[in-house]
Coordinates of C-alpha atoms in Angstrom, one line a residue:
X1 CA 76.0 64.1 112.3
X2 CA 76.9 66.7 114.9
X3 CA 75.1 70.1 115.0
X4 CA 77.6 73.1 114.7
X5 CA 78.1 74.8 118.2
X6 CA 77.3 78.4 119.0
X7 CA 81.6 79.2 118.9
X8 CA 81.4 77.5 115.1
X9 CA 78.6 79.5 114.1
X10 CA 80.4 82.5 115.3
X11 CA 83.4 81.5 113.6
X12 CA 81.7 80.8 110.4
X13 CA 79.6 83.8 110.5
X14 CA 82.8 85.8 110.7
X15 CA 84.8 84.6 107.8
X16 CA 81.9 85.2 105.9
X17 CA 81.9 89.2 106.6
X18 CA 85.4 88.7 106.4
X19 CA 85.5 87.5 102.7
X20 CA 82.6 90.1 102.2
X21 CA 84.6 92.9 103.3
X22 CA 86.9 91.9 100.8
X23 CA 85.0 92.4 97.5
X24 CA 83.4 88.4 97.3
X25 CA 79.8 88.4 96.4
X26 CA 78.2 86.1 99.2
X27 CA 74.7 85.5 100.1
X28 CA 72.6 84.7 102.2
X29 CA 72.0 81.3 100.2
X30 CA 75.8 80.2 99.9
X31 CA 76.5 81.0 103.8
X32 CA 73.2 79.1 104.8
X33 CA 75.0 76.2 102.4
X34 CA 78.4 76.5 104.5
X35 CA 76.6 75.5 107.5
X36 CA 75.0 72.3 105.8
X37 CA 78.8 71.7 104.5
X38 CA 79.9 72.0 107.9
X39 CA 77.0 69.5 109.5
X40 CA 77.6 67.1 106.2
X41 CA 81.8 66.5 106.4
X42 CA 81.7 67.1 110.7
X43 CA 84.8 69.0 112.5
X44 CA 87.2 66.4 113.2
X45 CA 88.9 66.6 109.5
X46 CA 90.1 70.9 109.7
X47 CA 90.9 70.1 105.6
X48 CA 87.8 68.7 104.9
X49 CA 86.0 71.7 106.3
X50 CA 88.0 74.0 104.8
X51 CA 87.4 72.0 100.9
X52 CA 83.6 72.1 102.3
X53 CA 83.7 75.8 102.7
X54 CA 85.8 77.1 99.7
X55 CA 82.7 74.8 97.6
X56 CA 80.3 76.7 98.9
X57 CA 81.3 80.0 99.3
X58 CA 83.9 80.9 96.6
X59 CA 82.7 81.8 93.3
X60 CA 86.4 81.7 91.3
X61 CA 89.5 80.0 91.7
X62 CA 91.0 83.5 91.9
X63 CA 89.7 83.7 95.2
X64 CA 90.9 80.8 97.0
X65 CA 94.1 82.4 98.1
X66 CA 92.4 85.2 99.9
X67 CA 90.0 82.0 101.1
X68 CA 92.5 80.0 102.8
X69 CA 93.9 82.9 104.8
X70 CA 90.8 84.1 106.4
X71 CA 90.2 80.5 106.8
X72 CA 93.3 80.3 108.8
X73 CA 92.1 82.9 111.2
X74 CA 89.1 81.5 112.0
X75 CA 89.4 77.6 112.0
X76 CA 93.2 77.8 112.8
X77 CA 95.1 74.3 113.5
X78 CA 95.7 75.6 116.7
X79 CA 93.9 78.2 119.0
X80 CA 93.7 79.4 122.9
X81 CA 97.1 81.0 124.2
X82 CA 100.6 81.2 123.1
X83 CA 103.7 80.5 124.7
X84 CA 105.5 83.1 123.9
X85 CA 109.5 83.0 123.8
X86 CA 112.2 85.0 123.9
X87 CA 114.6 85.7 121.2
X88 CA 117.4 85.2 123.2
X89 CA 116.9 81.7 124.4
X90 CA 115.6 80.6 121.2
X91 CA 119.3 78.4 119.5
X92 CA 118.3 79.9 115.8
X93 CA 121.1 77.5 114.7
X94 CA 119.7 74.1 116.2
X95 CA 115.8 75.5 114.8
X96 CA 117.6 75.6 111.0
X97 CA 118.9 72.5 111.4
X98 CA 115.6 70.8 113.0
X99 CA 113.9 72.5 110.1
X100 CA 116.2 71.5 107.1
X101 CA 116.0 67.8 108.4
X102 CA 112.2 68.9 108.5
X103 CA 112.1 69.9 104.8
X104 CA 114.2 67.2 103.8
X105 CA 112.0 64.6 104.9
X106 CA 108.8 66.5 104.0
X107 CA 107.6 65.9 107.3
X108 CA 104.3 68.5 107.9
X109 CA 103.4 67.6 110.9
X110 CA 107.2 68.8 112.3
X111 CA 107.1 71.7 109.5
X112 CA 103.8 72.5 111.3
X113 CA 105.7 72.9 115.2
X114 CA 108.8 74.4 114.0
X115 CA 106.3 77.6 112.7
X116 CA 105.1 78.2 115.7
X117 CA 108.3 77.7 117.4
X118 CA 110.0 80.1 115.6
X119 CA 107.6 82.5 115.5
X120 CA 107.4 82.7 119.5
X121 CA 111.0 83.0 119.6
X122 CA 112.1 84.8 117.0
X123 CA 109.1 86.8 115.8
X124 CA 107.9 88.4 119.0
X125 CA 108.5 92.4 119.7
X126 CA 107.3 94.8 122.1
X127 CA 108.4 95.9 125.5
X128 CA 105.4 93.5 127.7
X129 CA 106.5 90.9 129.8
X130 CA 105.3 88.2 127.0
X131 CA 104.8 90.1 123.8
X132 CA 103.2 93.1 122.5
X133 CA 103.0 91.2 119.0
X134 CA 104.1 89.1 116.2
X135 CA 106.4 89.6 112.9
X136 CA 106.3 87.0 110.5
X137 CA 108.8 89.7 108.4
X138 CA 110.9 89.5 111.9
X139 CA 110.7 85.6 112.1
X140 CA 112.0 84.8 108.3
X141 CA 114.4 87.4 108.9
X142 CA 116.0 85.7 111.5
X143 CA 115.6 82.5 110.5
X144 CA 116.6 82.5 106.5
X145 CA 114.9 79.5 105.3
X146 CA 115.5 80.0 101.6
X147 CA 118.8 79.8 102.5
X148 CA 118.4 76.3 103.5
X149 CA 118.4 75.0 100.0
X150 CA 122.1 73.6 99.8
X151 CA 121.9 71.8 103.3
X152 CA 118.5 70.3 102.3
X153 CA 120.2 69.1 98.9
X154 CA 123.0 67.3 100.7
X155 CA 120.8 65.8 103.1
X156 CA 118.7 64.2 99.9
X157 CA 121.4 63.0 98.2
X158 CA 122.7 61.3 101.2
X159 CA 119.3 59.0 100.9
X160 CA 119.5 55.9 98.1
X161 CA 119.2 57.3 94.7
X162 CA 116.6 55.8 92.4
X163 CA 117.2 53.3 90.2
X164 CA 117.1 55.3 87.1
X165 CA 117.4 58.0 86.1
X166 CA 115.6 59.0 82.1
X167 CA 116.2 62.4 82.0
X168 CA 120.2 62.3 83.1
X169 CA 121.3 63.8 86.5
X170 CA 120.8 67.3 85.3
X171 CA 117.3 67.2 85.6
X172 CA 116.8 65.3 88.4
X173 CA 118.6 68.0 90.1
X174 CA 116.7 70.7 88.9
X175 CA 113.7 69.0 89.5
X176 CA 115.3 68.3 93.4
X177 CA 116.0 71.7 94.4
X178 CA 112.4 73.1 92.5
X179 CA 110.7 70.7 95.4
X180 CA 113.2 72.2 97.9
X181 CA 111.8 75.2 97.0
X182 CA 108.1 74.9 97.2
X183 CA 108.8 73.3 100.4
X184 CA 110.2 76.3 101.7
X185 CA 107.9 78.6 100.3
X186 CA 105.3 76.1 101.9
X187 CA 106.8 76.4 105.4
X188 CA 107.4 80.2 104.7
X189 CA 103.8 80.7 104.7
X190 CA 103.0 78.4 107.6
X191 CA 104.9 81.1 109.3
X192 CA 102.8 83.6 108.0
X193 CA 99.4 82.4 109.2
X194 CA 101.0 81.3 112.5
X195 CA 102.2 85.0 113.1
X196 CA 99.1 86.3 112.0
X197 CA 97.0 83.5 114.1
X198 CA 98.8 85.1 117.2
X199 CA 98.1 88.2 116.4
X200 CA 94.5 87.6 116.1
X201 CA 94.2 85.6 119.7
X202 CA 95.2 89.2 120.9
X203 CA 93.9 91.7 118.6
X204 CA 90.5 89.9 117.5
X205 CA 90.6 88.0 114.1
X206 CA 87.8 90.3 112.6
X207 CA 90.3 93.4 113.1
X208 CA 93.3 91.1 111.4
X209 CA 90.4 89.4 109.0
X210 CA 90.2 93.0 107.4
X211 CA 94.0 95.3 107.5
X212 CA 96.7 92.4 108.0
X213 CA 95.1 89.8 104.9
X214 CA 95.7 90.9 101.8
X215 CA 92.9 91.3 99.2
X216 CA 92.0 89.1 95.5
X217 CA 93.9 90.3 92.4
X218 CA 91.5 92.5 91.5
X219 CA 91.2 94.8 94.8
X220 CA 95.3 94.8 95.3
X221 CA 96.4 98.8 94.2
X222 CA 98.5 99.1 91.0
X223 CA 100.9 101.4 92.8
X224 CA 101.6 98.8 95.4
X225 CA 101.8 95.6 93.5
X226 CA 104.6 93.1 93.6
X227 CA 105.5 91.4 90.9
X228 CA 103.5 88.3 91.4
X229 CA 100.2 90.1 91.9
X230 CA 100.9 91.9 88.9
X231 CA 101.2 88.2 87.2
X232 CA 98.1 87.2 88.9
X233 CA 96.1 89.9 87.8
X234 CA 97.1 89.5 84.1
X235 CA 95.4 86.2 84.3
X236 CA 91.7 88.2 84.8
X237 CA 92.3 90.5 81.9
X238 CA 90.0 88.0 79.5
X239 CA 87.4 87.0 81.8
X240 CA 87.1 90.6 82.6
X241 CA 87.3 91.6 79.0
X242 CA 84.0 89.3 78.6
X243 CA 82.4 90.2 81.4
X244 CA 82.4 94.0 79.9
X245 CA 81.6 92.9 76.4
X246 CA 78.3 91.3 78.0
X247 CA 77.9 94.5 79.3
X248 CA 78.6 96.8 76.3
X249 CA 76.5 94.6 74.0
X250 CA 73.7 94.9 76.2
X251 CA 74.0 98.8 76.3
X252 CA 73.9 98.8 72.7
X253 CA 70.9 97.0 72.3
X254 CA 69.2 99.3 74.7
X255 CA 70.7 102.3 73.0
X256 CA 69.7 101.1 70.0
X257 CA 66.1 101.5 70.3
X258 CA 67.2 105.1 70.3
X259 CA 64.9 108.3 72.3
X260 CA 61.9 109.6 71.6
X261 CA 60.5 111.2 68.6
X262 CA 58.1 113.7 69.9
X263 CA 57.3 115.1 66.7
X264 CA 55.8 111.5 65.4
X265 CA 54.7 110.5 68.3
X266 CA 52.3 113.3 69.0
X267 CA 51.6 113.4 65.2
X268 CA 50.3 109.6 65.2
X269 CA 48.6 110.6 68.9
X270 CA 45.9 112.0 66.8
X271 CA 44.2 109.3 66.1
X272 CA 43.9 108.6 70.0
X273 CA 42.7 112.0 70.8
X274 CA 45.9 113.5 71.3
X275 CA 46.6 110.1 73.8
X276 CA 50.6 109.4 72.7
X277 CA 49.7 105.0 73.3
X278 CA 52.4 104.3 71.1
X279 CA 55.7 106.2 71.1
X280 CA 57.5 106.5 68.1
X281 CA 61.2 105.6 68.7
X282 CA 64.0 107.7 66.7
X283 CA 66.2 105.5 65.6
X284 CA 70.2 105.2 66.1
X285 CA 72.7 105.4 63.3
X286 CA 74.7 101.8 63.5
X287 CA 78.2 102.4 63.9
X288 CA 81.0 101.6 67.1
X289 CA 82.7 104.1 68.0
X290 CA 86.4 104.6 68.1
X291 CA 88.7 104.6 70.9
X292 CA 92.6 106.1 72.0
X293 CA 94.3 105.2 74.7
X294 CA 97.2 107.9 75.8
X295 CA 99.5 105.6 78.4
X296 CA 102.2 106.9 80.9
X297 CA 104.1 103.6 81.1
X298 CA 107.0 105.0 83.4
X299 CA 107.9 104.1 87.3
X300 CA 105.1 102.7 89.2
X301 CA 102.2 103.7 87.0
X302 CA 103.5 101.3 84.4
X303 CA 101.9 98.3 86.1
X304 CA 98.1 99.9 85.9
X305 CA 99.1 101.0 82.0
X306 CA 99.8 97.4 80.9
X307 CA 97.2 96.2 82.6
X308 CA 94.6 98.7 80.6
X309 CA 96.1 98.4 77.5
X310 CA 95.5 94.4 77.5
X311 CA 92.2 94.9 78.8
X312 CA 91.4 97.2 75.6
X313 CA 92.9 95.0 73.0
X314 CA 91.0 91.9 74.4
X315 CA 87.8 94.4 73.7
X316 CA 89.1 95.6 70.0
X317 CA 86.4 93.7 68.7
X318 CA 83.7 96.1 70.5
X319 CA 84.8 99.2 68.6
X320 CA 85.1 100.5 64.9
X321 CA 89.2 101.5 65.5
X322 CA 91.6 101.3 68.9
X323 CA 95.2 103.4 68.8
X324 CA 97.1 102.7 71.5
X325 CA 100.0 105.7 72.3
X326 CA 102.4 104.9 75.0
X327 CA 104.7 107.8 76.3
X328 CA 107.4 109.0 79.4
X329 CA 108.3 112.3 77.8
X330 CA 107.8 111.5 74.2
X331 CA 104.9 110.0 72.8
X332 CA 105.0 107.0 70.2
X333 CA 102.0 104.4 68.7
X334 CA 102.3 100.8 70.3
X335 CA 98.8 99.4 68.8
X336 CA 100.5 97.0 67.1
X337 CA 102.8 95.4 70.0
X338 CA 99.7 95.6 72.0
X339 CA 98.3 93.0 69.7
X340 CA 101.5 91.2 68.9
X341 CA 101.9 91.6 73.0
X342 CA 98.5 89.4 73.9
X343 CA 100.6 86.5 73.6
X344 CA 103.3 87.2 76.3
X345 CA 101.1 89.9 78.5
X346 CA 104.2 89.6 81.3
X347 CA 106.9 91.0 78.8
X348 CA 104.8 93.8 77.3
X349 CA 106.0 96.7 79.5
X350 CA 109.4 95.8 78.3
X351 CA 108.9 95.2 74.7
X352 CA 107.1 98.6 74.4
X353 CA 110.5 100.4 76.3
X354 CA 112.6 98.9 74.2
X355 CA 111.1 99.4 70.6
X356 CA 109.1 102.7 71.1
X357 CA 110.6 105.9 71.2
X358 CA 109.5 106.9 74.6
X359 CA 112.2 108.7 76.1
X360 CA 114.5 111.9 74.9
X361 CA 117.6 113.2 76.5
X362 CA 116.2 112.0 80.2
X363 CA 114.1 109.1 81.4
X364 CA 111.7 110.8 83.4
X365 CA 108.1 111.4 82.6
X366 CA 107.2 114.6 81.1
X367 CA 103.6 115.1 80.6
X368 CA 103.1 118.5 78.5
X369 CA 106.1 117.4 76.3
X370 CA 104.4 114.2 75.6
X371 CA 101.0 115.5 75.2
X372 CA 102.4 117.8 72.9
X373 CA 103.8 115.5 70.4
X374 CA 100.6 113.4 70.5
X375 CA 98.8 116.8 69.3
X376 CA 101.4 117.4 66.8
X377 CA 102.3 113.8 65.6
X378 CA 99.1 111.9 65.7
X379 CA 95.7 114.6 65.9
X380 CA 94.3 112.7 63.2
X381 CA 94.0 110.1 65.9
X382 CA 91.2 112.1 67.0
X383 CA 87.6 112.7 65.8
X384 CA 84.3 113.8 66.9
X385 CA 83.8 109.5 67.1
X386 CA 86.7 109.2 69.3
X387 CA 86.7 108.2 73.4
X388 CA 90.3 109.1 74.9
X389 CA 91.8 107.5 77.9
X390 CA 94.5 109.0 79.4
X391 CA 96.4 106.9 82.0
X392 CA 98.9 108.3 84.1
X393 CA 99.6 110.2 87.8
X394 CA 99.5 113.4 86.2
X395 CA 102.7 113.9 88.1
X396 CA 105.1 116.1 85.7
X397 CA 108.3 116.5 87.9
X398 CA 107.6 120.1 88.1
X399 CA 107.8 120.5 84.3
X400 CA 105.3 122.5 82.1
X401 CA 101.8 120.4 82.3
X402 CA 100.9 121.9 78.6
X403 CA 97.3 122.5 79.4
X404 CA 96.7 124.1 76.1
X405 CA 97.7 120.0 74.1
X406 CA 94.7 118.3 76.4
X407 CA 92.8 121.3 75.7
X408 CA 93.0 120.7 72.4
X409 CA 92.3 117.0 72.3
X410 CA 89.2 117.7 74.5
X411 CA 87.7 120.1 71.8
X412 CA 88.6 117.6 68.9
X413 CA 87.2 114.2 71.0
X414 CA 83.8 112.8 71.5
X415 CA 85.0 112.5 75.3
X416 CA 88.0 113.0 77.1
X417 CA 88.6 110.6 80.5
X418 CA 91.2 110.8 82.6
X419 CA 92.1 107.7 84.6
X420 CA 94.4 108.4 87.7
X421 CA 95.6 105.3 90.5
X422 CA 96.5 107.8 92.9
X423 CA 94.1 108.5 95.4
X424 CA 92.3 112.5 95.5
X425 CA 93.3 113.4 98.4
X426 CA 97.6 113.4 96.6
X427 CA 96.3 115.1 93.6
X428 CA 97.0 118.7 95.0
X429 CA 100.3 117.2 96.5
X430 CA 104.1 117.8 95.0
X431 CA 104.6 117.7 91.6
X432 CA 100.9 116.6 90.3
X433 CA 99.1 118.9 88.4
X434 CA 96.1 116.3 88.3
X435 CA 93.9 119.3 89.6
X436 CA 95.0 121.3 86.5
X437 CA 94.1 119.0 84.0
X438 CA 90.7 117.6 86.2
X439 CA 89.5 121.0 85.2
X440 CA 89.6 120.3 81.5
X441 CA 88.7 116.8 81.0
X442 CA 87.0 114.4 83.6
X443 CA 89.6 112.8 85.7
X444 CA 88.6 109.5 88.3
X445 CA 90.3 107.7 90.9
X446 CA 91.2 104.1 89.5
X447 CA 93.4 102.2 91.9
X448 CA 92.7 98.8 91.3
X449 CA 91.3 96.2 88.6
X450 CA 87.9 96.2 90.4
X451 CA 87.4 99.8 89.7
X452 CA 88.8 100.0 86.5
X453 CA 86.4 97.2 85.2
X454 CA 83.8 99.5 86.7
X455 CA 84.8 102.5 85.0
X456 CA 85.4 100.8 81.8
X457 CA 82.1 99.3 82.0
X458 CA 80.6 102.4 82.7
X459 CA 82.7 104.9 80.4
X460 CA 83.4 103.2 77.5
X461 CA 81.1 104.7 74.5
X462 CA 78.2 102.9 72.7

């Protein structure tokens, strides 16, 4: 068994900060436990180490994407210099067709070189002799391996056909070009850890490590998320929506022991001359509470709504009553396709903007109008036992903001929160009126599903 050098140590200790800096809950323990992986499966094997480390270190299997990139960085399959190339006497022709023959015959090894060939020759920019840096956006660009998929089918069926065929030729095909695809997403993201492997030889991988790898589900910002991250995400909404019920029930049972009486308890102090040894507890009415949610679910804000509003129907069970209201400029009920929704969380947004009355003579949002027929269409909604959560930018395309509607559902509420995913510091910037209506109700950052589980966790009533 071979001791880990000093440059491994270094290594290791630096993904782990890495991975911390990214939200994963590491200790001392675990990274002590890497090492002893490390010393266990050796260094010859770069996959077994990485297995070894994502056993030790990772915590869900929501985190191994993040994982393997950082990995990347710091145990890459290749280090020390790069030759760099030059676009111009790189033959992007001949490096498609080395790279469908490549993808054809599923040869990773070759898959492997022709990354790092192309992106030295077709991903490098900058005015310095060699390169100022690496684009794996520049490389793909050039080199257009999706559209590979046709040449890579001929090439297949050009080798002996099976013998049979169960399913008809249909589905073999379909099944064909799905593998042509995964290979090409495959080699797609070889490209992406080569070009950020070069950049990390120059710019230090901790630097990279932290701005150029993208975060877990749960840290990526609603505003900015693709479609697959929002996918991705939707997968935490029930572990979440456990994780806070823990929570919540364990508030309640605190809560429930209720404050002090200081009447009895200074009345039964008597008998321990005037001593209070045994407070006397006043008791809490049982009851949930009830909760509304108020939902923009226009633009780029409807990603963070539908998000929230599955979150809230996986918690139902934790209150008395949950309305869910969904609005752009009008404002209609969507509790029940929020439950109906559960089922197929990815088509939600749609379903709710195509049976709800959401929109009147334009599309845009149009927060006073809409927070004016919630006042005069659904008030009963709201009771002294009601929680509200707004969701939304506050952004009213320079319409009236109607301060006087969330005035009024602040006064009828238990609690009024207002849950923004833009950042303070665009608040006071175009047409937001978020500072207007943060001085009526409580309004917080939430830009991600870390924070909202946070301020749900912390928020929600008892």
């Amino acid at each position: 068994m071979r001791t880990p050098s000093a440059g491994v140590t270094d290594r290791l200790t630096g993904l782990v900060h890495a991975l911390r800096a990214h939200g994963l809950g590491i200790g001392t323990g675990e990274s002590v436990d890497a090492g002893r992986a490390l010393e266990a499966v050796g260094f010859d094997d770069r996959e077994r180490m990485r297995e070894a480390l994502a056993a030790t270190l990772l915590h869900q299997e929501g985190q191994r994407a993040l994982f393997d990139r950082v990995f990347d960085l710091y145990f890459p399959a290749s280090a020390g210099p790069v030759a760099e190339g030059a676009v111009e006497d790189t033959d992007t022709a001949e490096l498609r067709e080395r790279l469908a023959a490549a993808l054809a015959a599923d040869d990773r090894s070759a898959l492997a070189r022709l990354a790092g060939e192309a992106v030295g020759g077709l991903g490098g920019y900058g005015s310095s002799p060699g390169s100022d840096g690496w684009s794996s956006y520049q490389t793909l660009a050039r080199l257009r391996p999706e559209t590979l998929l046709a040449r890579v089918r001929a090439m297949l069926q050009e080798a002996p056909a099976p013998d049979t065929e169960p399913d008809g030729p249909a589905f073999t095909d379909r099944l064909r070009d799905d593998e042509i695809r995964r290979r090409i997403e495959a080699f797609r993201e070889q490209v992406r850890t080569e070009a950020r492997r070069r950049v990390a030889e120059r710019q230090g991988r901790d630097r990279v490590a932290r701005r150029a790898v993208g975060g877990t589900a749960d840290s990526v910002d609603f505003l900015l998320a693709g479609r697959a991250q929002l996918d991705e995400l939707r997968k935490t909404v029930h572990p979440l929506a456990r994780k806070l019920a823990t929570r919540l029930a364990a508030r309640r049972r605190r809560a429930a022991r209720g404050r002090i009486d200081l009447r009895r308890t200074l009345r039964g102090s008597l008998s321990t001359g005037g001593v209070p040894m045994r407070p006397v507890l006043r008791r809490r009415r049982p009851g949930r509470p009830e909760l509304v949610l108020l939902c923009d679910v226009s633009g780029s804000v409807a990603g963070f709504a539908n998000f929230t509003m599955l979150l809230v129907q996986a918690l139902h069970d934790q209150f008395s009553r949950v309305r869910v209201f969904a609005f752009v400029n009008r404002t209609d009920e969507v509790t029940d396709l929020i439950a109906r929704g559960s089922a197929d969380p990815a088509g939600l947004g749609a379903r709710i903007l195509s049976e709800a009355e959401l929109t009147g003579w334009h599309g845009q949002s149009d927060y006073g109008s809409a927070l004016g027929e919630f006042v005069e269409r659904y008030a009963d909604a709201v009771s002294p036992r009601t929680a509200v959560f707004v969701l939304g930018d506050a952004r009213t395309n320079m319409t009236d903001p109607n301060l006087a509607a969330l005035k009024l559902i602040r006064d009828r509420a238990r609690r009024v929160h207002w849950l923004n995913p833009e950042q303070p510091s665009l608040w006071s910037t175009g047409d937001s009126a978020a500072l207007a209506y943060a001085e009526l109700v409580d309004m917080r950052p939430c830009r991600n599903a870390r924070q909202l589980g946070e301020l749900i966790g912390r928020l929600l009533p008892i």
